[in-house]
mmCIF file with all atom_site columns, C-alpha atoms in Angstrom:
data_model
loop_
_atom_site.group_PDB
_atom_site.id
_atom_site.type_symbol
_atom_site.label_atom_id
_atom_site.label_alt_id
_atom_site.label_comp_id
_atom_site.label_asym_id
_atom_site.label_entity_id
_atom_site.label_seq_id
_atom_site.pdbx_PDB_ins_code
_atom_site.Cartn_x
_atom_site.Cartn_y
_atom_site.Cartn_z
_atom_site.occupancy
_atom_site.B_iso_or_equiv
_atom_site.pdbx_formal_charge
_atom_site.auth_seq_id
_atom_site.auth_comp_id
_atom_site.auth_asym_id
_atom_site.auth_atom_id
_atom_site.pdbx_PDB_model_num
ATOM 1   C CA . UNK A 1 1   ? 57.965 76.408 126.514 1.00 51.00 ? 1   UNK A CA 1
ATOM 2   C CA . UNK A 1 2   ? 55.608 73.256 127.843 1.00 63.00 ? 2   UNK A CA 1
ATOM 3   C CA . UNK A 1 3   ? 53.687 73.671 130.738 1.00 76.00 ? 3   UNK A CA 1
ATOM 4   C CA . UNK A 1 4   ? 55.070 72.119 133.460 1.00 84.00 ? 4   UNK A CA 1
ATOM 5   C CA . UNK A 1 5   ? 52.858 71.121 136.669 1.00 92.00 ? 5   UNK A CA 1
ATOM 6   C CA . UNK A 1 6   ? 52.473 72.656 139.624 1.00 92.00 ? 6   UNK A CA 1
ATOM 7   C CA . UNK A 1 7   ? 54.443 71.174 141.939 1.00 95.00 ? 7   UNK A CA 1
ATOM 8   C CA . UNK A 1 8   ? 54.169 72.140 145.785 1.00 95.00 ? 8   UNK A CA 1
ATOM 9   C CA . UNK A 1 9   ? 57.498 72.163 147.907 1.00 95.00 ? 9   UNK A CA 1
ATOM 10  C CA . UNK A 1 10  ? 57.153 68.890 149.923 1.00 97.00 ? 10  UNK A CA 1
ATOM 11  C CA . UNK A 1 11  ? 56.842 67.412 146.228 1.00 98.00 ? 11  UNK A CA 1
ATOM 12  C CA . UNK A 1 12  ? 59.345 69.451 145.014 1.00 97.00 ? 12  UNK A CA 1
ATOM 13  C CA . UNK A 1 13  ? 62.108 67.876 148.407 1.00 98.00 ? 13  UNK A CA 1
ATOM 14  C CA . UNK A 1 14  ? 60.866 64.453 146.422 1.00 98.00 ? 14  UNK A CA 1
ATOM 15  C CA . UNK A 1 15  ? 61.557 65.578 142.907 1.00 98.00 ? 15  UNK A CA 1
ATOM 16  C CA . UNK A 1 16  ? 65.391 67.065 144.441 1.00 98.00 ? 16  UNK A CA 1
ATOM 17  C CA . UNK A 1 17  ? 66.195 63.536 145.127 1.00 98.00 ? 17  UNK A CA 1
ATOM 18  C CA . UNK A 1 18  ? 64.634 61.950 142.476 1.00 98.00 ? 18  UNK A CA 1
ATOM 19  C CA . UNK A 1 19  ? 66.389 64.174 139.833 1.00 98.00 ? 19  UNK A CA 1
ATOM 20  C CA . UNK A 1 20  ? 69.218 63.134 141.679 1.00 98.00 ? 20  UNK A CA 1
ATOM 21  C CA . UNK A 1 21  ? 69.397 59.658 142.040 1.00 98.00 ? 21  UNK A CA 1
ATOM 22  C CA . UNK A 1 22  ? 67.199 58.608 139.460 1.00 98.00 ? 22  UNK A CA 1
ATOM 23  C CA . UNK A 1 23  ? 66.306 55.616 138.722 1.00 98.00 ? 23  UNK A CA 1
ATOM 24  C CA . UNK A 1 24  ? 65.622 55.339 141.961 1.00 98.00 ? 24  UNK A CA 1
ATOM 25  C CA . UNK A 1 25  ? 62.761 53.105 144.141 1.00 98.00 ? 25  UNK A CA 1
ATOM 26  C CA . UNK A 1 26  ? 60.222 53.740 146.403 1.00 97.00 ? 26  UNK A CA 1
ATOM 27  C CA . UNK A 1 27  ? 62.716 52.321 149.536 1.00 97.00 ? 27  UNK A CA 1
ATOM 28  C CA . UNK A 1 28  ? 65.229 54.383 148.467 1.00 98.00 ? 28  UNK A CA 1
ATOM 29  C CA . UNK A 1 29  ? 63.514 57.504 148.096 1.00 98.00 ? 29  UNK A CA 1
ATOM 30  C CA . UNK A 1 30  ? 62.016 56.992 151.412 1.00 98.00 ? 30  UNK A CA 1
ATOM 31  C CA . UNK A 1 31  ? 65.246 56.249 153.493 1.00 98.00 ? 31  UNK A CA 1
ATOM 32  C CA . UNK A 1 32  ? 66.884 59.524 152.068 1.00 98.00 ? 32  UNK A CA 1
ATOM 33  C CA . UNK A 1 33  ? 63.681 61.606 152.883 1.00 98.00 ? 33  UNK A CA 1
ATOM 34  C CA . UNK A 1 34  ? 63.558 59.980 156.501 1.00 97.00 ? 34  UNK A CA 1
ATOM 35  C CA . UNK A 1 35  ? 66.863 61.227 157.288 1.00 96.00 ? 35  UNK A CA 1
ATOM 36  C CA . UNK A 1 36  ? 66.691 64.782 155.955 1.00 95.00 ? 36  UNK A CA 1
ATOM 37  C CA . UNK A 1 37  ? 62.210 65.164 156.703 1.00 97.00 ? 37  UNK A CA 1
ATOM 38  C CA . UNK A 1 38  ? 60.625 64.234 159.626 1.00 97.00 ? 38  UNK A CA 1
ATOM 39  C CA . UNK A 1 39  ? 57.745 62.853 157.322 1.00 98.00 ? 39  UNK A CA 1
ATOM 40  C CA . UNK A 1 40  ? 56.548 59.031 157.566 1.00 97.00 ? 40  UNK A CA 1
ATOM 41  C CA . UNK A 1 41  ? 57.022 56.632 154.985 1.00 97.00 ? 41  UNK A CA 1
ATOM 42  C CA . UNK A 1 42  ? 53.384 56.965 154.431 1.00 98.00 ? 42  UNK A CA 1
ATOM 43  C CA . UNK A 1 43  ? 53.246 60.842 153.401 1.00 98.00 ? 43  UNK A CA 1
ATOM 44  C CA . UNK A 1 44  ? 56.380 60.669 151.153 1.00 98.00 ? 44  UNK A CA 1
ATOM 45  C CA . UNK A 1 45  ? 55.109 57.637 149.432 1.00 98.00 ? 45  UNK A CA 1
ATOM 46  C CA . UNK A 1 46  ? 51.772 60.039 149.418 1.00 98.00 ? 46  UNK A CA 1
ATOM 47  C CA . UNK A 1 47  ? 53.776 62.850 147.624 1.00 98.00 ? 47  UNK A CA 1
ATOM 48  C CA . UNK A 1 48  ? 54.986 60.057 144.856 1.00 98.00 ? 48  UNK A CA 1
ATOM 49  C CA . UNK A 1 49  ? 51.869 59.286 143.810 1.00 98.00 ? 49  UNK A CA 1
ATOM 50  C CA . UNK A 1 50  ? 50.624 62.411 143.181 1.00 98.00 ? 50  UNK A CA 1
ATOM 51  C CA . UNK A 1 51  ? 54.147 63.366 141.417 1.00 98.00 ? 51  UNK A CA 1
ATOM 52  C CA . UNK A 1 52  ? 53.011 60.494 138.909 1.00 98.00 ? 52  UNK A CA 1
ATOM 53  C CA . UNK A 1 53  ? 49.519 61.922 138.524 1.00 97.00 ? 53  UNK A CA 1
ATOM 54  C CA . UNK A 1 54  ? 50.415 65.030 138.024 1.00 97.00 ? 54  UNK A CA 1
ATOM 55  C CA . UNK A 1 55  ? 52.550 63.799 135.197 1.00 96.00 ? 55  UNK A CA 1
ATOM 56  C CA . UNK A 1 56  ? 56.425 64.846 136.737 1.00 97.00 ? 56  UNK A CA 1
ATOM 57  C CA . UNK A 1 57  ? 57.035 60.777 137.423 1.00 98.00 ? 57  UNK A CA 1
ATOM 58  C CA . UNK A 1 58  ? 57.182 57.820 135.469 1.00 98.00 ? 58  UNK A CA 1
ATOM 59  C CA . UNK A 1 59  ? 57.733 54.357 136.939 1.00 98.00 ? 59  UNK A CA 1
ATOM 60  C CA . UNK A 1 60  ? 58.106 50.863 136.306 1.00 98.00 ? 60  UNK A CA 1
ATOM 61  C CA . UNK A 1 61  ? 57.578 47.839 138.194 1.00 97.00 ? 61  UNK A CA 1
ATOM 62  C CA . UNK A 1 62  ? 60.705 45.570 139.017 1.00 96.00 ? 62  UNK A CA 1
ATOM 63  C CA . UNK A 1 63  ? 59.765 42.534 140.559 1.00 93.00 ? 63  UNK A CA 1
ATOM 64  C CA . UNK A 1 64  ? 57.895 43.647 143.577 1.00 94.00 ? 64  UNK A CA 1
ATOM 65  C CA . UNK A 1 65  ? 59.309 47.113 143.704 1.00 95.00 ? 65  UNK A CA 1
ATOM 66  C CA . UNK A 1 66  ? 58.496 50.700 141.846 1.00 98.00 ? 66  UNK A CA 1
ATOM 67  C CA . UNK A 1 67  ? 61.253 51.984 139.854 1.00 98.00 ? 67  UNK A CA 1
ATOM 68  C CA . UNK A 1 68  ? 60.928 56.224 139.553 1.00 98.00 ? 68  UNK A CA 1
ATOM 69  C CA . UNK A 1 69  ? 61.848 58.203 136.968 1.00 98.00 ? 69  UNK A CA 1
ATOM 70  C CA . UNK A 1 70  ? 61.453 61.784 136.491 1.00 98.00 ? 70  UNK A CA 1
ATOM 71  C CA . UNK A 1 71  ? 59.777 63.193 133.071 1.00 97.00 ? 71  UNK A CA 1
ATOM 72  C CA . UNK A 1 72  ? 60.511 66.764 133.917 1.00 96.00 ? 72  UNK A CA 1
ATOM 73  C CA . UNK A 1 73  ? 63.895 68.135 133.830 1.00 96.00 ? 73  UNK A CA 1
ATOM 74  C CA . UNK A 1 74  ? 65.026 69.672 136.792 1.00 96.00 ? 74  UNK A CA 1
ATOM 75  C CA . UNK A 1 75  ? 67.016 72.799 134.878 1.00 95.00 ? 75  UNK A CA 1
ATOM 76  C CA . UNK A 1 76  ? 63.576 73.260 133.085 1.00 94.00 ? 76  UNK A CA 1
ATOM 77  C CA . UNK A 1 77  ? 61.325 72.967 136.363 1.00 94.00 ? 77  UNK A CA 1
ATOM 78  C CA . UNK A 1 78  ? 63.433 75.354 137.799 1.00 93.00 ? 78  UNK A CA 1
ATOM 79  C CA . UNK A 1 79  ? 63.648 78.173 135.164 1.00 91.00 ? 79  UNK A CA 1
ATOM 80  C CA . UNK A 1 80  ? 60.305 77.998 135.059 1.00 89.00 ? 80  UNK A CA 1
ATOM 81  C CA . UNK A 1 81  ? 59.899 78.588 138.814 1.00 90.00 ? 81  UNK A CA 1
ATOM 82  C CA . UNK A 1 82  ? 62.289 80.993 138.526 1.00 90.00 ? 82  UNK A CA 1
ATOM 83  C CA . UNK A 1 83  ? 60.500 82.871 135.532 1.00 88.00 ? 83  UNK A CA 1
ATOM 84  C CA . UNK A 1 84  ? 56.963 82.451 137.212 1.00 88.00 ? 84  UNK A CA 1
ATOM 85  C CA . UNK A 1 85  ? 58.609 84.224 140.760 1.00 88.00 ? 85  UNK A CA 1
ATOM 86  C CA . UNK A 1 86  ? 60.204 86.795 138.368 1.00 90.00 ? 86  UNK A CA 1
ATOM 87  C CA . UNK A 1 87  ? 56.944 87.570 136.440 1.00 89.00 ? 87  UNK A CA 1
ATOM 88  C CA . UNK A 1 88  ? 54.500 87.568 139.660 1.00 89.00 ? 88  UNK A CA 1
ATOM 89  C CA . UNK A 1 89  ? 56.884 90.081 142.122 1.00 90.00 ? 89  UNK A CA 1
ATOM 90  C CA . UNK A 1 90  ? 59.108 91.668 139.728 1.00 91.00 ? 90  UNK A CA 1
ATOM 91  C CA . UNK A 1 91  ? 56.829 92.298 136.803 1.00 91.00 ? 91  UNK A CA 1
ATOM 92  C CA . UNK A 1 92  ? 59.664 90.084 134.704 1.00 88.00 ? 92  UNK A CA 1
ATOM 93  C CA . UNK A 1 93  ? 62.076 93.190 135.355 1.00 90.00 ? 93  UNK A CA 1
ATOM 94  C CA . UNK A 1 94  ? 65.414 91.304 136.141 1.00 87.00 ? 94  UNK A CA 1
ATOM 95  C CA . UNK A 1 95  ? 67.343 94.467 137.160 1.00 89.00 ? 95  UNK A CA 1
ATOM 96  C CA . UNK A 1 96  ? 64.517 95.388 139.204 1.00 90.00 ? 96  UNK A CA 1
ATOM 97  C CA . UNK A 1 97  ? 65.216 91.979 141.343 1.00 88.00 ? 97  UNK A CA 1
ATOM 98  C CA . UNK A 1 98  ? 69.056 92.411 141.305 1.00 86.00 ? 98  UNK A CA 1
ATOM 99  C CA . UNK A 1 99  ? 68.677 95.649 142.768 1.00 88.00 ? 99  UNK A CA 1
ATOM 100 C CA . UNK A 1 100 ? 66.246 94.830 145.175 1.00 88.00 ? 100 UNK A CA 1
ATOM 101 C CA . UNK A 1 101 ? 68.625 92.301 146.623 1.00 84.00 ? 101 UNK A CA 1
ATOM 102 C CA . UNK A 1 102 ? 71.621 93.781 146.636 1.00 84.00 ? 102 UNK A CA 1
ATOM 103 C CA . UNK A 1 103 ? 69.876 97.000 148.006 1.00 88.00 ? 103 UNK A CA 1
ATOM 104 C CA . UNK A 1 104 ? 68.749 95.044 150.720 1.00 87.00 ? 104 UNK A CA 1
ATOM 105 C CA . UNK A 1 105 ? 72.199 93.450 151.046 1.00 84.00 ? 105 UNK A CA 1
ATOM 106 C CA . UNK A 1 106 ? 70.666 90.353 150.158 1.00 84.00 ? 106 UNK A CA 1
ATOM 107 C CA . UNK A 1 107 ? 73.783 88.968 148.771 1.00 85.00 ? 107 UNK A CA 1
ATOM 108 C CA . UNK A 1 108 ? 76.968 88.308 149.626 1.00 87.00 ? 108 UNK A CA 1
ATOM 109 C CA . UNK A 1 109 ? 80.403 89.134 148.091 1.00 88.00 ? 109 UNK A CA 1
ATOM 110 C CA . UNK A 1 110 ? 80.991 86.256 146.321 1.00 92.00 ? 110 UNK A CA 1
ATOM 111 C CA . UNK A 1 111 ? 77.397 85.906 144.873 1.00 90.00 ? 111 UNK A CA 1
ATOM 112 C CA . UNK A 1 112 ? 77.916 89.609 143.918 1.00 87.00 ? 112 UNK A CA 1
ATOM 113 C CA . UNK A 1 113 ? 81.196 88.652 141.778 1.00 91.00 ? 113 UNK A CA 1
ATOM 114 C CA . UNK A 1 114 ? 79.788 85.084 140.389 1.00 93.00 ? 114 UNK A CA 1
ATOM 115 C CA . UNK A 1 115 ? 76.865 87.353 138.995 1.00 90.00 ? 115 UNK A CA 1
ATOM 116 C CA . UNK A 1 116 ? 79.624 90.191 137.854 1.00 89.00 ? 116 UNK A CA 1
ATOM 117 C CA . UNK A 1 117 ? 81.474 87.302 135.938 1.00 92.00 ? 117 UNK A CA 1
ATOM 118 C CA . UNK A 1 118 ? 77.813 85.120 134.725 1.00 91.00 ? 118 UNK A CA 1
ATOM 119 C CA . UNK A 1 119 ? 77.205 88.654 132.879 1.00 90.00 ? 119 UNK A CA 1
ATOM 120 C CA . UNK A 1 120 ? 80.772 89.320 131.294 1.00 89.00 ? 120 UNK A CA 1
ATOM 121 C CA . UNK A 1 121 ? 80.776 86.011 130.170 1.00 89.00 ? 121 UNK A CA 1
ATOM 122 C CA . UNK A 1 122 ? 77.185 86.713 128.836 1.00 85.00 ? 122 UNK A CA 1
ATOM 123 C CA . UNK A 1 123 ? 78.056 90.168 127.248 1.00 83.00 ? 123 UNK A CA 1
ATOM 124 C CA . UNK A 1 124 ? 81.350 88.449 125.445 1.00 83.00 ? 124 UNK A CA 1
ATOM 125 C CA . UNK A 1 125 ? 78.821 85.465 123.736 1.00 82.00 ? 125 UNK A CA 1
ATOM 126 C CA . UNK A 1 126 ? 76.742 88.584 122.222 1.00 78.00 ? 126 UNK A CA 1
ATOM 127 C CA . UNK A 1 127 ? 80.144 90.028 121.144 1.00 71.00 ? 127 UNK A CA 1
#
């Protein structure tokens, strides 16, 4: 697995709509982050450019605006947040995380049974 960088969560409310929209520009990305933030155009266009030098952006330069596009997946960012979380509070010990939450009632009914059915479906692909 390549490593990804370290992406802090304002960057990471960026990325979300990036991954989303992509291609998307600079106006763009700031109009949907001034409706859901209550940061100025200033900071978000701060947390772009460090997106891009920390290598999770790409852009191009369309006439006289920026063009973004992400070079990290989000599925792959994600699992390895995921993996990284699991690693530094559950020792990488899955069960030990399910129980946890679900001792702590943590989830709901419905997550309980989407898990129940994401590992029958996972036990019949072994099968």
């Amino acid at each position: 697995m390549k490593e990804l960088p370290q992406i802090s969560e304002a960057e990471f409310e960026v990325m979300k709509v990036i991954w989303k929209h992509a291609p998307i520009n600079t106006n763009e990305i700031t109009d949907k982050l001034t409706h859901t933030t209550k940061w100025s155009p200033k900071t978000i266009q701060t947390l772009i450019k460090r997106l891009v030098t920390k290598g999770a952006l790409s852009y191009e330069k369309q006439s006289r605006v920026f063009v973004y596009t992400p070079l990290i997946e989000e599925k792959e960012y994600i699992g390895q947040e995921s993996h990284s979380f699991l690693e530094r509070y559950y020792d990488g010990d899955i069960t030990a995380m399910l129980s946890a939450y679900i001792e702590d009632d943590r989830l709901s009914e419905s997550e309980i049974d989407t898990l129940h059915s994401l590992l029958h479906k996972g036990a019949k692909r072994r099968d």
